[in-house]
PDB file of C-alpha atoms in Angstrom:
ATOM      1  CA  MET A  23       1.899   2.033 -14.498  1.00 93.00           C
ATOM      2  CA  GLN A  24       5.408   3.166 -15.222  1.00 95.00           C
ATOM      3  CA  VAL A  25       8.039   1.783 -12.861  1.00 97.00           C
ATOM      4  CA  ASN A  26      11.208   3.818 -12.361  1.00 97.00           C
ATOM      5  CA  ILE A  27      14.243   2.283 -10.702  1.00 97.00           C
ATOM      6  CA  PHE A  28      16.920   4.518  -9.198  1.00 96.00           C
ATOM      7  CA  TYR A  29      20.263   3.541  -7.692  1.00 95.00           C
ATOM      8  CA  ARG A  30      22.323   5.817  -5.503  1.00 88.00           C
ATOM      9  CA  PRO A  31      25.988   5.924  -6.642  1.00 75.00           C
ATOM     10  CA  GLN A  32      27.260   3.686  -3.841  1.00 78.00           C
ATOM     11  CA  ILE A  33      25.001   0.795  -4.894  1.00 81.00           C
ATOM     12  CA  ALA A  34      27.085  -2.012  -6.434  1.00 83.00           C
ATOM     13  CA  LYS A  35      26.468  -2.879 -10.096  1.00 86.00           C
ATOM     14  CA  TYR A  36      25.649  -6.454  -9.103  1.00 84.00           C
ATOM     15  CA  TYR A  37      22.371  -5.226  -7.578  1.00 83.00           C
ATOM     16  CA  ARG A  38      21.354  -3.159 -10.599  1.00 89.00           C
ATOM     17  CA  LYS A  39      18.829  -5.551 -12.142  1.00 92.00           C
ATOM     18  CA  THR A  40      16.444  -2.923 -13.488  1.00 94.00           C
ATOM     19  CA  SER A  41      14.416  -5.148 -15.808  1.00 95.00           C
ATOM     20  CA  ALA A  42      13.817  -7.804 -13.130  1.00 96.00           C
ATOM     21  CA  TYR A  43      12.878  -5.191 -10.513  1.00 97.00           C
ATOM     22  CA  LYS A  44      10.388  -3.570 -12.901  1.00 98.00           C
ATOM     23  CA  ASN A  45       8.713  -6.914 -13.596  1.00 98.00           C
ATOM     24  CA  ILE A  46       8.583  -7.724  -9.878  1.00 98.00           C
ATOM     25  CA  VAL A  47       7.008  -4.376  -9.019  1.00 98.00           C
ATOM     26  CA  LEU A  48       4.431  -4.659 -11.809  1.00 98.00           C
ATOM     27  CA  LYS A  49       3.466  -8.152 -10.614  1.00 98.00           C
ATOM     28  CA  ALA A  50       3.209  -6.923  -7.006  1.00 98.00           C
ATOM     29  CA  LEU A  51       0.970  -4.034  -8.096  1.00 97.00           C
ATOM     30  CA  GLY A  52      -1.638  -6.446  -9.418  1.00 96.00           C
ATOM     31  CA  LYS A  53      -4.583  -4.545 -10.946  1.00 94.00           C
ATOM     32  CA  ALA A  54      -2.899  -1.234 -10.095  1.00 93.00           C
ATOM     33  CA  ALA A  55      -0.244  -2.056 -12.730  1.00 94.00           C
ATOM     34  CA  GLY A  56      -2.831  -0.935 -15.304  1.00 92.00           C
ATOM     35  CA  PHE A  57      -3.287   2.507 -13.740  1.00 90.00           C
ATOM     36  CA  LYS A  58      -1.829   5.686 -15.202  1.00 90.00           C
ATOM     37  CA  GLY A  59       1.129   7.062 -13.315  1.00 89.00           C
ATOM     38  CA  GLU A  60       4.371   5.865 -11.831  1.00 94.00           C
ATOM     39  CA  VAL A  61       6.012   4.044  -8.971  1.00 97.00           C
ATOM     40  CA  ASN A  62       9.583   4.853  -8.004  1.00 97.00           C
ATOM     41  CA  ILE A  63      11.874   2.277  -6.422  1.00 98.00           C
ATOM     42  CA  VAL A  64      15.034   3.823  -4.977  1.00 97.00           C
ATOM     43  CA  PHE A  65      17.947   1.698  -3.751  1.00 96.00           C
ATOM     44  CA  VAL A  66      19.856   3.597  -1.077  1.00 96.00           C
ATOM     45  CA  GLY A  67      22.547   3.181   1.553  1.00 94.00           C
ATOM     46  CA  GLU A  68      22.269   3.202   5.334  1.00 96.00           C
ATOM     47  CA  ALA A  69      22.759   6.934   5.851  1.00 96.00           C
ATOM     48  CA  GLU A  70      19.939   7.847   3.481  1.00 97.00           C
ATOM     49  CA  ILE A  71      17.407   5.297   4.779  1.00 98.00           C
ATOM     50  CA  HIS A  72      18.251   6.355   8.349  1.00 98.00           C
ATOM     51  CA  LYS A  73      17.647  10.003   7.457  1.00 98.00           C
ATOM     52  CA  ILE A  74      14.331   9.208   5.724  1.00 98.00           C
ATOM     53  CA  ASN A  75      13.222   7.032   8.633  1.00 98.00           C
ATOM     54  CA  ARG A  76      14.084   9.735  11.183  1.00 98.00           C
ATOM     55  CA  GLU A  77      12.632  12.708   9.264  1.00 98.00           C
ATOM     56  CA  TYR A  78       9.446  11.179   7.877  1.00 97.00           C
ATOM     57  CA  ILE A  79       8.602   8.240  10.142  1.00 96.00           C
ATOM     58  CA  GLY A  80      10.091   9.483  13.424  1.00 97.00           C
ATOM     59  CA  HIS A  81      12.283   6.398  13.970  1.00 97.00           C
ATOM     60  CA  ASP A  82      15.979   7.022  14.612  1.00 97.00           C
ATOM     61  CA  TYR A  83      17.451   3.830  13.119  1.00 97.00           C
ATOM     62  CA  VAL A  84      18.309   2.085   9.865  1.00 97.00           C
ATOM     63  CA  THR A  85      15.476   0.025   8.394  1.00 97.00           C
ATOM     64  CA  ASP A  86      15.079  -2.225   5.365  1.00 97.00           C
ATOM     65  CA  VAL A  87      12.298  -0.608   3.333  1.00 97.00           C
ATOM     66  CA  ILE A  88      10.085   2.482   3.536  1.00 98.00           C
ATOM     67  CA  SER A  89       7.066   3.135   1.316  1.00 97.00           C
ATOM     68  CA  PHE A  90       5.256   6.395   0.725  1.00 97.00           C
ATOM     69  CA  ASN A  91       1.781   6.524  -0.804  1.00 92.00           C
ATOM     70  CA  TYR A  92       0.631   9.741  -2.416  1.00 90.00           C
ATOM     71  CA  PRO A  93      -2.833  11.105  -3.183  1.00 84.00           C
ATOM     72  CA  TYR A  94      -3.722   9.397  -6.447  1.00 80.00           C
ATOM     73  CA  ASP A  95      -6.467   9.681  -9.055  1.00 78.00           C
ATOM     74  CA  LYS A  96      -6.730   6.793 -11.554  1.00 75.00           C
ATOM     75  CA  LYS A  97      -7.941   9.153 -14.286  1.00 72.00           C
ATOM     76  CA  ILE A  98      -5.192  11.748 -13.893  1.00 75.00           C
ATOM     77  CA  GLY A  99      -2.267   9.552 -12.877  1.00 79.00           C
ATOM     78  CA  GLY A 100       0.809  10.986 -11.206  1.00 81.00           C
ATOM     79  CA  THR A 101       3.134   9.396  -8.702  1.00 85.00           C
ATOM     80  CA  PHE A 102       1.428   6.424  -7.073  1.00 90.00           C
ATOM     81  CA  GLY A 103       4.191   5.936  -4.536  1.00 95.00           C
ATOM     82  CA  ASP A 104       7.882   5.747  -3.700  1.00 97.00           C
ATOM     83  CA  VAL A 105       9.686   2.771  -2.188  1.00 98.00           C
ATOM     84  CA  PHE A 106      13.146   3.146  -0.625  1.00 98.00           C
ATOM     85  CA  VAL A 107      15.182  -0.046  -0.159  1.00 97.00           C
ATOM     86  CA  CYS A 108      18.352  -0.133   1.934  1.00 96.00           C
ATOM     87  CA  THR A 109      20.793  -2.492   0.202  1.00 94.00           C
ATOM     88  CA  ALA A 110      23.085  -2.765   3.248  1.00 94.00           C
ATOM     89  CA  GLN A 111      20.187  -3.882   5.451  1.00 96.00           C
ATOM     90  CA  ALA A 112      19.021  -6.246   2.706  1.00 96.00           C
ATOM     91  CA  LYS A 113      22.480  -7.836   2.664  1.00 95.00           C
ATOM     92  CA  ARG A 114      22.352  -8.427   6.436  1.00 96.00           C
ATOM     93  CA  GLN A 115      18.834  -9.862   6.280  1.00 96.00           C
ATOM     94  CA  ALA A 116      19.740 -12.117   3.362  1.00 96.00           C
ATOM     95  CA  LYS A 117      22.559 -13.631   5.389  1.00 96.00           C
ATOM     96  CA  GLU A 118      20.206 -14.213   8.356  1.00 95.00           C
ATOM     97  CA  GLN A 119      17.575 -15.814   6.120  1.00 91.00           C
ATOM     98  CA  GLY A 120      19.955 -17.945   4.076  1.00 94.00           C
ATOM     99  CA  HIS A 121      19.420 -16.509   0.624  1.00 92.00           C
ATOM    100  CA  GLY A 122      21.270 -14.036  -1.601  1.00 94.00           C
ATOM    101  CA  ALA A 123      21.322 -10.269  -1.196  1.00 94.00           C
ATOM    102  CA  LEU A 124      19.989  -9.731  -4.714  1.00 95.00           C
ATOM    103  CA  PHE A 125      16.938 -11.852  -3.867  1.00 96.00           C
ATOM    104  CA  GLU A 126      16.426  -9.927  -0.605  1.00 96.00           C
ATOM    105  CA  ASN A 127      16.643  -6.553  -2.379  1.00 96.00           C
ATOM    106  CA  ALA A 128      13.957  -7.743  -4.777  1.00 97.00           C
ATOM    107  CA  VAL A 129      11.802  -9.073  -1.910  1.00 97.00           C
ATOM    108  CA  LEU A 130      12.018  -5.682  -0.210  1.00 98.00           C
ATOM    109  CA  ALA A 131      11.054  -3.888  -3.438  1.00 98.00           C
ATOM    110  CA  ALA A 132       8.033  -6.208  -3.744  1.00 98.00           C
ATOM    111  CA  HIS A 133       7.222  -5.810  -0.023  1.00 98.00           C
ATOM    112  CA  GLY A 134       7.285  -2.025  -0.284  1.00 98.00           C
ATOM    113  CA  THR A 135       5.117  -2.166  -3.394  1.00 98.00           C
ATOM    114  CA  LEU A 136       2.583  -4.347  -1.609  1.00 97.00           C
ATOM    115  CA  HIS A 137       2.340  -1.611   1.037  1.00 97.00           C
ATOM    116  CA  LEU A 138       1.463   0.838  -1.745  1.00 95.00           C
ATOM    117  CA  ILE A 139      -1.605  -1.216  -2.663  1.00 94.00           C
ATOM    118  CA  GLY A 140      -2.786  -1.549   0.911  1.00 94.00           C
ATOM    119  CA  TYR A 141      -1.055  -4.563   2.445  1.00 96.00           C
ATOM    120  CA  LYS A 142      -0.294  -4.258   6.158  1.00 95.00           C
ATOM    121  CA  ASP A 143       2.379  -5.995   8.230  1.00 94.00           C
ATOM    122  CA  ASP A 144       1.669  -4.733  11.735  1.00 93.00           C
ATOM    123  CA  THR A 145       1.252  -8.217  13.222  1.00 96.00           C
ATOM    124  CA  PRO A 146       3.565 -11.231  12.883  1.00 95.00           C
ATOM    125  CA  GLN A 147       0.854 -13.125  10.980  1.00 97.00           C
ATOM    126  CA  LEU A 148       0.312 -10.297   8.472  1.00 96.00           C
ATOM    127  CA  ARG A 149       4.062  -9.768   8.060  1.00 93.00           C
ATOM    128  CA  ASN A 150       4.662 -13.471   7.401  1.00 94.00           C
ATOM    129  CA  ALA A 151       1.860 -13.569   4.815  1.00 96.00           C
ATOM    130  CA  MET A 152       3.150 -10.424   3.125  1.00 95.00           C
ATOM    131  CA  ASN A 153       6.725 -11.721   3.056  1.00 94.00           C
ATOM    132  CA  ALA A 154       5.552 -15.041   1.604  1.00 96.00           C
ATOM    133  CA  LYS A 155       3.687 -13.197  -1.160  1.00 98.00           C
ATOM    134  CA  ALA A 156       6.718 -10.990  -1.906  1.00 97.00           C
ATOM    135  CA  GLU A 157       9.035 -14.019  -2.053  1.00 97.00           C
ATOM    136  CA  LYS A 158       6.639 -15.877  -4.348  1.00 98.00           C
ATOM    137  CA  ILE A 159       6.552 -12.894  -6.732  1.00 98.00           C
ATOM    138  CA  VAL A 160      10.346 -12.545  -6.722  1.00 98.00           C
ATOM    139  CA  SER A 161      10.773 -16.270  -7.387  1.00 97.00           C
ATOM    140  CA  LEU A 162       8.987 -15.772 -10.716  1.00 97.00           C
ATOM    141  CA  PHE A 163      11.732 -13.432 -11.955  1.00 95.00           C
ATOM    142  CA  LEU A 164      14.986 -14.266 -10.142  1.00 90.00           C
TER     143      LEU A 164
END
């Protein structure tokens, strides 16, 4: 699987850790890392994540991460999914959770990637388990 990392212009250079993010995403993909195709991780600001959330999810607020799965065929490849991470929200959450914003951005990239392979977080128990897995993955690289 090819992992593409994109940064919107307003994203500070400090957060641009492309190599680490790629390794984190590949680890989070598990067996899917061997598939043909690509995953795109896009680091965005509040206005863009709000717009995506409103237009595609129907929620009129800023959120931390949004993942989109696409129809995928292992033999043909193509885009497996897109993950949008809001760096401003990550910074706020990092402060609340007592770790750095870079770590939180990476956790959100891993979290969004886990959604692409079928993980759910619609209950507190599932969300806690998913967050623990994402943090464990990130800890291997940052």
